[in-house]
mmCIF file of C-alpha atoms in Angstrom:
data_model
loop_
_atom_site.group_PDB
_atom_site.id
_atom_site.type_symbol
_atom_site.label_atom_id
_atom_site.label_comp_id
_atom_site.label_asym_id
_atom_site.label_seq_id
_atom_site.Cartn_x
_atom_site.Cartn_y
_atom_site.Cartn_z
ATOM 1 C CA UNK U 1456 85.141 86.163 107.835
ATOM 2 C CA UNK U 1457 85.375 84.526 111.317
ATOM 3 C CA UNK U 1458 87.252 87.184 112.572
ATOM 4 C CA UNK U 1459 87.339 90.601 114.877
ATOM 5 C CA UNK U 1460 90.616 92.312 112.896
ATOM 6 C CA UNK U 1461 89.786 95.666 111.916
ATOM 7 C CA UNK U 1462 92.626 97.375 110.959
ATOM 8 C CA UNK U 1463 92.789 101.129 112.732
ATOM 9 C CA UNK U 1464 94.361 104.026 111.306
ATOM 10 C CA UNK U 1465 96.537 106.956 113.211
ATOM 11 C CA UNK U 1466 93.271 109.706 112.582
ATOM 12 C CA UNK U 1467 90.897 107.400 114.518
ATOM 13 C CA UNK U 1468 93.627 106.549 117.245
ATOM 14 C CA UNK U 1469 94.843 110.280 117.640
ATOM 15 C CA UNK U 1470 90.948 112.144 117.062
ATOM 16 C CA UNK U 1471 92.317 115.030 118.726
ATOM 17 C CA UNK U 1472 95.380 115.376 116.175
ATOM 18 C CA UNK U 1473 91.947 116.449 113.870
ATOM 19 C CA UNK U 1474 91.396 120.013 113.661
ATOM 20 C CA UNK U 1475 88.714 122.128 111.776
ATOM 21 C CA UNK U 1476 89.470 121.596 107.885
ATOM 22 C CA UNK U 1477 90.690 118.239 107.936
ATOM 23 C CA UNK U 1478 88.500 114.976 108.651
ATOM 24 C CA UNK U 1479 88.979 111.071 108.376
ATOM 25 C CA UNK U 1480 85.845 109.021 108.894
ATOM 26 C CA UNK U 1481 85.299 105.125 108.363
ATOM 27 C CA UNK U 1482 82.232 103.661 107.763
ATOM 28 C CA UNK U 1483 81.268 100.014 107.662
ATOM 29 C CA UNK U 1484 80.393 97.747 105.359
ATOM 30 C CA UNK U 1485 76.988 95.364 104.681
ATOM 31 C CA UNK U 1486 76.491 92.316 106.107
ATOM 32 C CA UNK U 1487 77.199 90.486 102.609
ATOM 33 C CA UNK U 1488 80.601 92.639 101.560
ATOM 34 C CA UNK U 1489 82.111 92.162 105.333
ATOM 35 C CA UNK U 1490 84.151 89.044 104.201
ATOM 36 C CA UNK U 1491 85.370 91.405 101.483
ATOM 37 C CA UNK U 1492 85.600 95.170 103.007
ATOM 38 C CA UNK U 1493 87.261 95.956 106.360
ATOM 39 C CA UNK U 1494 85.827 99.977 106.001
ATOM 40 C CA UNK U 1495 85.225 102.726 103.528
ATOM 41 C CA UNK U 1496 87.040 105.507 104.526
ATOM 42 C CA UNK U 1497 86.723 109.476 103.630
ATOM 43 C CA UNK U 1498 89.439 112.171 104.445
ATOM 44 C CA UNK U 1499 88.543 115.768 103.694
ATOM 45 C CA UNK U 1500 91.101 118.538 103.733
ATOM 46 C CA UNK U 1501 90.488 122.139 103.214
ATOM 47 C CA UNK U 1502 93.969 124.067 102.760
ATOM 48 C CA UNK U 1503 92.503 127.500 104.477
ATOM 49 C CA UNK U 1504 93.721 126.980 107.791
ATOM 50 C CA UNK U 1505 97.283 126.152 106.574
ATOM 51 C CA UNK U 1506 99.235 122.458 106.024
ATOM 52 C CA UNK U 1507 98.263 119.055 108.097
ATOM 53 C CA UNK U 1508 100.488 116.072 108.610
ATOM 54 C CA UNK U 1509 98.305 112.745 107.602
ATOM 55 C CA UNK U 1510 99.925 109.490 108.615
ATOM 56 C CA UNK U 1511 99.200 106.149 107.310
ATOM 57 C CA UNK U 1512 100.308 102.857 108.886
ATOM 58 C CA UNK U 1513 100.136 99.084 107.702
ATOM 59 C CA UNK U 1514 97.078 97.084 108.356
ATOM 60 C CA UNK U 1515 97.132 94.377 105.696
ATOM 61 C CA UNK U 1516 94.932 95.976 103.637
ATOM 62 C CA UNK U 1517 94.750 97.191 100.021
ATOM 63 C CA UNK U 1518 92.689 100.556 99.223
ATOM 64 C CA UNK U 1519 91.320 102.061 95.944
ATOM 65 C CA UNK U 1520 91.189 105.527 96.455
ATOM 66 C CA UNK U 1521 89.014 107.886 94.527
ATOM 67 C CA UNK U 1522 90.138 111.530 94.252
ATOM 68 C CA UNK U 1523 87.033 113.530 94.403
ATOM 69 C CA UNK U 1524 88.171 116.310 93.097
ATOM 70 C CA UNK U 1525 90.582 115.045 90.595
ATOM 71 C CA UNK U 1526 89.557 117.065 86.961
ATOM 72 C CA UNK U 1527 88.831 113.616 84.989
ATOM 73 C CA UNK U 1528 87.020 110.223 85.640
ATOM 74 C CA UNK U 1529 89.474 108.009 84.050
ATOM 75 C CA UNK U 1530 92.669 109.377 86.436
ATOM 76 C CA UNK U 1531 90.306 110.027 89.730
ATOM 77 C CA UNK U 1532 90.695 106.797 90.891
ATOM 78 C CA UNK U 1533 93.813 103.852 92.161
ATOM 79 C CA UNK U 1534 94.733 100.855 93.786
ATOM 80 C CA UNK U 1535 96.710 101.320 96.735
ATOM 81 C CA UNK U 1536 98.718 98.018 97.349
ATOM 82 C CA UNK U 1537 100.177 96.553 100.599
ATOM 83 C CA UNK U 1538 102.793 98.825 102.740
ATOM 84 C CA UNK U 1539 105.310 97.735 105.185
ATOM 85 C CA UNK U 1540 106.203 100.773 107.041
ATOM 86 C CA UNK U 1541 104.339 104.280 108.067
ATOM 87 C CA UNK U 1542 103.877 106.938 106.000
ATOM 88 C CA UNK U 1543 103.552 111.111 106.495
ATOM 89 C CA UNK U 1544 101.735 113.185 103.754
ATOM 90 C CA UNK U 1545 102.214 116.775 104.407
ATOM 91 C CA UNK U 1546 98.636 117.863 102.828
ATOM 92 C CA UNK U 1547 98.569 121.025 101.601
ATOM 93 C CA UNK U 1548 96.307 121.653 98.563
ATOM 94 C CA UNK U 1549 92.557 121.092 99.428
ATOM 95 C CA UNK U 1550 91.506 117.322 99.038
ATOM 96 C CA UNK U 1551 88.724 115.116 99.328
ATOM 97 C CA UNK U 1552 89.222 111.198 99.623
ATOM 98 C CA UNK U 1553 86.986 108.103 99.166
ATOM 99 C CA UNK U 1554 88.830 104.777 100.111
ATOM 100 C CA UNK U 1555 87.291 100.978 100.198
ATOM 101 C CA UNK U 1556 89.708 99.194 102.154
ATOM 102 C CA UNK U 1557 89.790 95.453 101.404
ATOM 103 C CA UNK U 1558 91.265 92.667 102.871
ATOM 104 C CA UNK U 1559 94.157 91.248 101.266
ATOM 105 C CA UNK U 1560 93.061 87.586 101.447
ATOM 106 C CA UNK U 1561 89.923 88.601 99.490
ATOM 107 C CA UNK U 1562 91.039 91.234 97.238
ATOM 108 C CA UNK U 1563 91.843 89.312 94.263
ATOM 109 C CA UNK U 1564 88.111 88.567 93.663
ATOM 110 C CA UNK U 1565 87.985 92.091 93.521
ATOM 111 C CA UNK U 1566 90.470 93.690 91.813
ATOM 112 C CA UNK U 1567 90.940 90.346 89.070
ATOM 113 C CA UNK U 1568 94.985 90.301 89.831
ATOM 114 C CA UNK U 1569 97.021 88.706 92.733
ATOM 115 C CA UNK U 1570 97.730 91.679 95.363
ATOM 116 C CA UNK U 1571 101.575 91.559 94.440
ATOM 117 C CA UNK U 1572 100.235 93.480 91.004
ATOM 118 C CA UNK U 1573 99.801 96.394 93.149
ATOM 119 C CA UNK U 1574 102.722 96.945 95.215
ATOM 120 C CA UNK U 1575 104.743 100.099 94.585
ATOM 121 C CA UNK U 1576 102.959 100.610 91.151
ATOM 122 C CA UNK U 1577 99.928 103.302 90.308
ATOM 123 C CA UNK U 1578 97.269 100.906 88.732
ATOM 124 C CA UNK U 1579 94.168 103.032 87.805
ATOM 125 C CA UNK U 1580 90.996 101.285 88.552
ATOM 126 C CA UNK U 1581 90.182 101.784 84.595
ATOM 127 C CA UNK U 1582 92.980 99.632 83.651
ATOM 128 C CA UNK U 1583 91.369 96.694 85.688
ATOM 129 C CA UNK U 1584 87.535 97.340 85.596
ATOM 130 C CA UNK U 1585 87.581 98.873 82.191
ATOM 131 C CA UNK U 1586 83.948 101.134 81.546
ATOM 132 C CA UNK U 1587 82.308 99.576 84.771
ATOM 133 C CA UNK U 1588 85.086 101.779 86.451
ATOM 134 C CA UNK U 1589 84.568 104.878 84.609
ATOM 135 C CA UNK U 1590 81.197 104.615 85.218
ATOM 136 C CA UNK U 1591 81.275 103.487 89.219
ATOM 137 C CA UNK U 1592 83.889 106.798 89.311
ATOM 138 C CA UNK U 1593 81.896 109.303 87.182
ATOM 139 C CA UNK U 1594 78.390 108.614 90.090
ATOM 140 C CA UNK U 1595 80.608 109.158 92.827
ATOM 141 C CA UNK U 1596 82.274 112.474 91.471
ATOM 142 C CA UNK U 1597 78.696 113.533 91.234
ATOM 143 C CA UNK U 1598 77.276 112.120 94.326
ATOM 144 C CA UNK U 1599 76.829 114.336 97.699
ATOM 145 C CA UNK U 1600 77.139 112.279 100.611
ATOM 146 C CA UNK U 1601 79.064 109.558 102.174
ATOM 147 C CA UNK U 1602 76.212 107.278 102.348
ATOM 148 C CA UNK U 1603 75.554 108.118 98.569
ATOM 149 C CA UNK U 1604 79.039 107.271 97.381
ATOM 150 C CA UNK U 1605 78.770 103.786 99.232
ATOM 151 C CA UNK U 1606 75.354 102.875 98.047
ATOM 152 C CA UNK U 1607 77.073 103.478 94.369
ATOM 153 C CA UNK U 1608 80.118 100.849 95.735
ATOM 154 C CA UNK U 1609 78.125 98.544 97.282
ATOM 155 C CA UNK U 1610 76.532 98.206 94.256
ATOM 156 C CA UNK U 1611 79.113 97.729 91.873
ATOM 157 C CA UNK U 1612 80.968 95.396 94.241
ATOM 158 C CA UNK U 1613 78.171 93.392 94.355
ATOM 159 C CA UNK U 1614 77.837 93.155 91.038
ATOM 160 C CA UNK U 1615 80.937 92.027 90.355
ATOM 161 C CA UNK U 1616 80.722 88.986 92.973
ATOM 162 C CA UNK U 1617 77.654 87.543 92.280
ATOM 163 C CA UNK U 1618 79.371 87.088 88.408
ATOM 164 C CA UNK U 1619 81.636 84.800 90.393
ATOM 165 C CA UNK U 1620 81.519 81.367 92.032
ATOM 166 C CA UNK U 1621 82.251 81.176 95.685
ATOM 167 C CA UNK U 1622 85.562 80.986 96.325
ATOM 168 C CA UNK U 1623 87.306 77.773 97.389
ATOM 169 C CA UNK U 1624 89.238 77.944 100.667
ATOM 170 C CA UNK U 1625 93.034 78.672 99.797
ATOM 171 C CA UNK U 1626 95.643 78.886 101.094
ATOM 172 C CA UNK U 1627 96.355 82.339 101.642
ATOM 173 C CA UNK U 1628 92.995 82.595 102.958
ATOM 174 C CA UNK U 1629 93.159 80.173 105.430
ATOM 175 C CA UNK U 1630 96.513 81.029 106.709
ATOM 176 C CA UNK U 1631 95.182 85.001 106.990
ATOM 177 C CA UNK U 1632 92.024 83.675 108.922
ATOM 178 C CA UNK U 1633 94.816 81.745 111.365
ATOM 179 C CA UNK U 1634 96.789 84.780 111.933
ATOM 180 C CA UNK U 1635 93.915 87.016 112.692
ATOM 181 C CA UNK U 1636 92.764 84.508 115.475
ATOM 182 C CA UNK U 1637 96.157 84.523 117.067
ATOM 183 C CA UNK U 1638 96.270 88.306 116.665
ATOM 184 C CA UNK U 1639 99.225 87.303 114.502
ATOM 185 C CA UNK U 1640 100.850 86.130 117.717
ATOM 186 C CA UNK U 1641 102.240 82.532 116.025
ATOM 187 C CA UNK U 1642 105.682 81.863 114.137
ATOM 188 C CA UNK U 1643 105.841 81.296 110.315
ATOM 189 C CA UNK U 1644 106.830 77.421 111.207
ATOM 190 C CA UNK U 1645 104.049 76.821 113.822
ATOM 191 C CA UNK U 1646 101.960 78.300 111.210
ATOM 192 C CA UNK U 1647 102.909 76.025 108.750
ATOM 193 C CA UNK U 1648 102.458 73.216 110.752
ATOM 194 C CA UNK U 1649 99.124 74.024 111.351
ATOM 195 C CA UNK U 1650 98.572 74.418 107.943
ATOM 196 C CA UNK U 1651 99.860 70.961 106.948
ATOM 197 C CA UNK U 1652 101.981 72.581 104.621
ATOM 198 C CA UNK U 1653 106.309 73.460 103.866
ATOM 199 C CA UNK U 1654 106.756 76.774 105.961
ATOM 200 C CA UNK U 1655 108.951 77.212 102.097
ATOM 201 C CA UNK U 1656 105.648 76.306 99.979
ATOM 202 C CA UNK U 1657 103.977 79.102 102.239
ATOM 203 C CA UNK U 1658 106.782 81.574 101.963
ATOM 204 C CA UNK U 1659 106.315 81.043 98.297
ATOM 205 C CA UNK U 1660 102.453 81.609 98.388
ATOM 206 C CA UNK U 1661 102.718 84.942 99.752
ATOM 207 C CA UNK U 1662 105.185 86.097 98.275
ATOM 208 C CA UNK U 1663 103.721 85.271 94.576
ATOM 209 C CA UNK U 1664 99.489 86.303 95.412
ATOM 210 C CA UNK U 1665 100.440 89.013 98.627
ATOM 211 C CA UNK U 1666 104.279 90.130 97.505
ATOM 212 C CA UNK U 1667 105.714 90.553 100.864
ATOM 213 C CA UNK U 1668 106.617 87.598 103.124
ATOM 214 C CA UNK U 1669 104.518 85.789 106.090
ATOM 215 C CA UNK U 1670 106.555 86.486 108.683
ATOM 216 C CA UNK U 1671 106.107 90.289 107.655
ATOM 217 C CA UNK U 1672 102.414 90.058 107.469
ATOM 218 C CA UNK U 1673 102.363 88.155 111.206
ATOM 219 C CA UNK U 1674 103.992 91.407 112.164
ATOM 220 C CA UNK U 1675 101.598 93.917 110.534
ATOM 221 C CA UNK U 1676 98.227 92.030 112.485
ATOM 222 C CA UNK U 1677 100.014 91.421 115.593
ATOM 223 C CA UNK U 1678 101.037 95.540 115.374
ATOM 224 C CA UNK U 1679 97.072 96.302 114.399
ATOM 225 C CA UNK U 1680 95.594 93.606 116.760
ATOM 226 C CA UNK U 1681 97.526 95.504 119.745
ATOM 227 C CA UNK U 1682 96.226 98.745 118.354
ATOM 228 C CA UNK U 1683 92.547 97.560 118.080
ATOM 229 C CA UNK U 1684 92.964 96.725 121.863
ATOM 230 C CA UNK U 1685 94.804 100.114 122.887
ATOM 231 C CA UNK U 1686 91.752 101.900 120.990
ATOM 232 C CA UNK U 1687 89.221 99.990 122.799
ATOM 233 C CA UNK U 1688 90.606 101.231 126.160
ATOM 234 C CA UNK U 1689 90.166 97.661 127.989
ATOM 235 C CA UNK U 1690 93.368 97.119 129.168
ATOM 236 C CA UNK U 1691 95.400 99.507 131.920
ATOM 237 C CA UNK U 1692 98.535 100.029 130.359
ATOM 238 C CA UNK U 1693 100.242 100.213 127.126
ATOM 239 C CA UNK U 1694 102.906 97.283 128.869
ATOM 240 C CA UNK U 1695 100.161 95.408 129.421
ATOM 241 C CA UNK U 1696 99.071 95.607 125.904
ATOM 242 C CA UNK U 1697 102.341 95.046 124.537
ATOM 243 C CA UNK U 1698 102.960 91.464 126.762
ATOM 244 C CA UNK U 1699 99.524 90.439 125.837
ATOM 245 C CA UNK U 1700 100.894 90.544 122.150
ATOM 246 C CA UNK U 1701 103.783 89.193 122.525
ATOM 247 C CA UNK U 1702 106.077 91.957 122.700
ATOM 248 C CA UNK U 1703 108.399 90.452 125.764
ATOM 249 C CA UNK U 1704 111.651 92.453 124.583
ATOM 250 C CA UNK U 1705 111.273 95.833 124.852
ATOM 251 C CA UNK U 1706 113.695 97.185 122.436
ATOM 252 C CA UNK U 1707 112.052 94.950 119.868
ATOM 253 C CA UNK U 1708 108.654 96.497 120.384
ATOM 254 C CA UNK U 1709 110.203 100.081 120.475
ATOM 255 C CA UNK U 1710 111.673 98.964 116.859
ATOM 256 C CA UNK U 1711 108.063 97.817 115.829
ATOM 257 C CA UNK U 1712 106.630 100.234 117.219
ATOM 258 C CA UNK U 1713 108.548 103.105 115.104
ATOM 259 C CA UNK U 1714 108.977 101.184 112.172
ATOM 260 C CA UNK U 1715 105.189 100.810 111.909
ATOM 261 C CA UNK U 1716 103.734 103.794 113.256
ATOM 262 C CA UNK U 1717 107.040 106.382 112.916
ATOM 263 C CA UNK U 1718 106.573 107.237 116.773
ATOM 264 C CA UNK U 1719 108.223 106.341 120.097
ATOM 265 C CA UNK U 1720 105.044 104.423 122.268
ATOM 266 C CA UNK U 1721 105.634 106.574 124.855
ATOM 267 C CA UNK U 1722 104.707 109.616 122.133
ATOM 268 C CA UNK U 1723 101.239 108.171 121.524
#
């Protein structure tokens, strides 16, 4: 992937919203799964020091999620499709998380079904890897360490690749590698244009591999692209930031901006 997008999440943005008994960690990927995997992501929770608010925001992305702790293989571990708007779990059981968070252009080499499968449903990763699942699960419910569990994915992801031919550019891939250049700062139309294609044959395309529209997925980078920046600290203000992404309307960035994240700007 010729691209710098990685997607951020609230727990790395707001590191001193974590407290002893809950932690969210990322880790990256190898060299050869980096077209594929944005991060793999833990989030432990221990319930002794009382309830903790975990948000989760768009980024484009779509997760399986194994539940460490869950009591069987077969139900331990889902696909998490595309969202559109922030989210709050109020965590209050003890919990321990293992995400791989792929991108959405190159998740259907993964997971075998267009991304649009996913969305709103609870698809358990037996259902689309069968006994290569169960098994992948069953080492990481037994594994101790981060680095362990990944070794185990890494594996299995590989695997499953190199049973594949390399993919031919597509569309969808080649309009997502567009809209991460422009930090999703382009309209559907211009897009189009650039694409040589009917802004209503790419409407179409998204809708039937992704399930949600361009336009909608423009907004979700352009949101993360101006949160990758505010993490990095390079630029003075969060105005600044905003104008640099094209956010010239206030009110319109404030709507973004709460829609996406479920906070005023000014509360970050």
């Amino acid at each position: 992937m010729m691209s710098d997008y990685r997607p951020i999440q609230p727990p790395q943005l707001q590191q001193q919203l974590q407290r002893p008994g809950y932690r969210y960690r990322e880790y990256a990927p190898c060299e050869n799964l980096a077209s594929h995997v944005a991060c793999y992501w833990t989030m432990d929770f221990h319930a002794d020091g009382g309830n903790q608010l975990h948000r989760i925001i768009p980024d484009g992305c779509v997760d399986i999620i194994v539940n460490r702790r869950a009591p069987s293989c077969g139900k331990a571990a889902f696909i998490e499709g595309l969202m559109t708007q922030f989210e709050i779990l109020n965590l209050s059981q003890t919990q321990s998380l293992f995400g791989i968070r792929f991108y959405s252009e190159s998740a259907q080499s993964i997971l075998q079904s267009p991304v649009s499968a996913f969305n709103g449903q609870h698809v358990y990763l037996e259902d689309i890897w069968g006994t290569a699942g169960l098994f992948m699960v069953e080492e990481i419910l037994t594994a101790d360490a981060a680095s362990e569990i990944i070794e185990i994915v890494e594996r299995q992801l590989t695997r499953l690749l190199s049973c594949k031919d390399a993919p031919s550019p597509s569309l969808l891939r080649t309009s997502m590698q567009y809209m991460y250049a422009c930090k999703g700062s382009i309209s559907t139309s211009d897009l189009a244009e650039k694409l040589s294609f009917s802004e209503r044959h790419l409407r179409r395309t998204f809708d039937r591999e992704l399930g949600l529209s361009p336009k909608e997925m423009l907004g979700i980078v352009r949101f993360q692209s101006m949160l990758q920046e505010l993490y990095s600290g390079t630029s003075s203000s969060f105005t600044d930031i905003a104008m640099k992404h094209g956010y010239y309307d206030q009110s319109h960035f404030i709507k973004n901006f709460k829609r996406y994240y479920g906070i005023l700007p000014k509360q970050l």
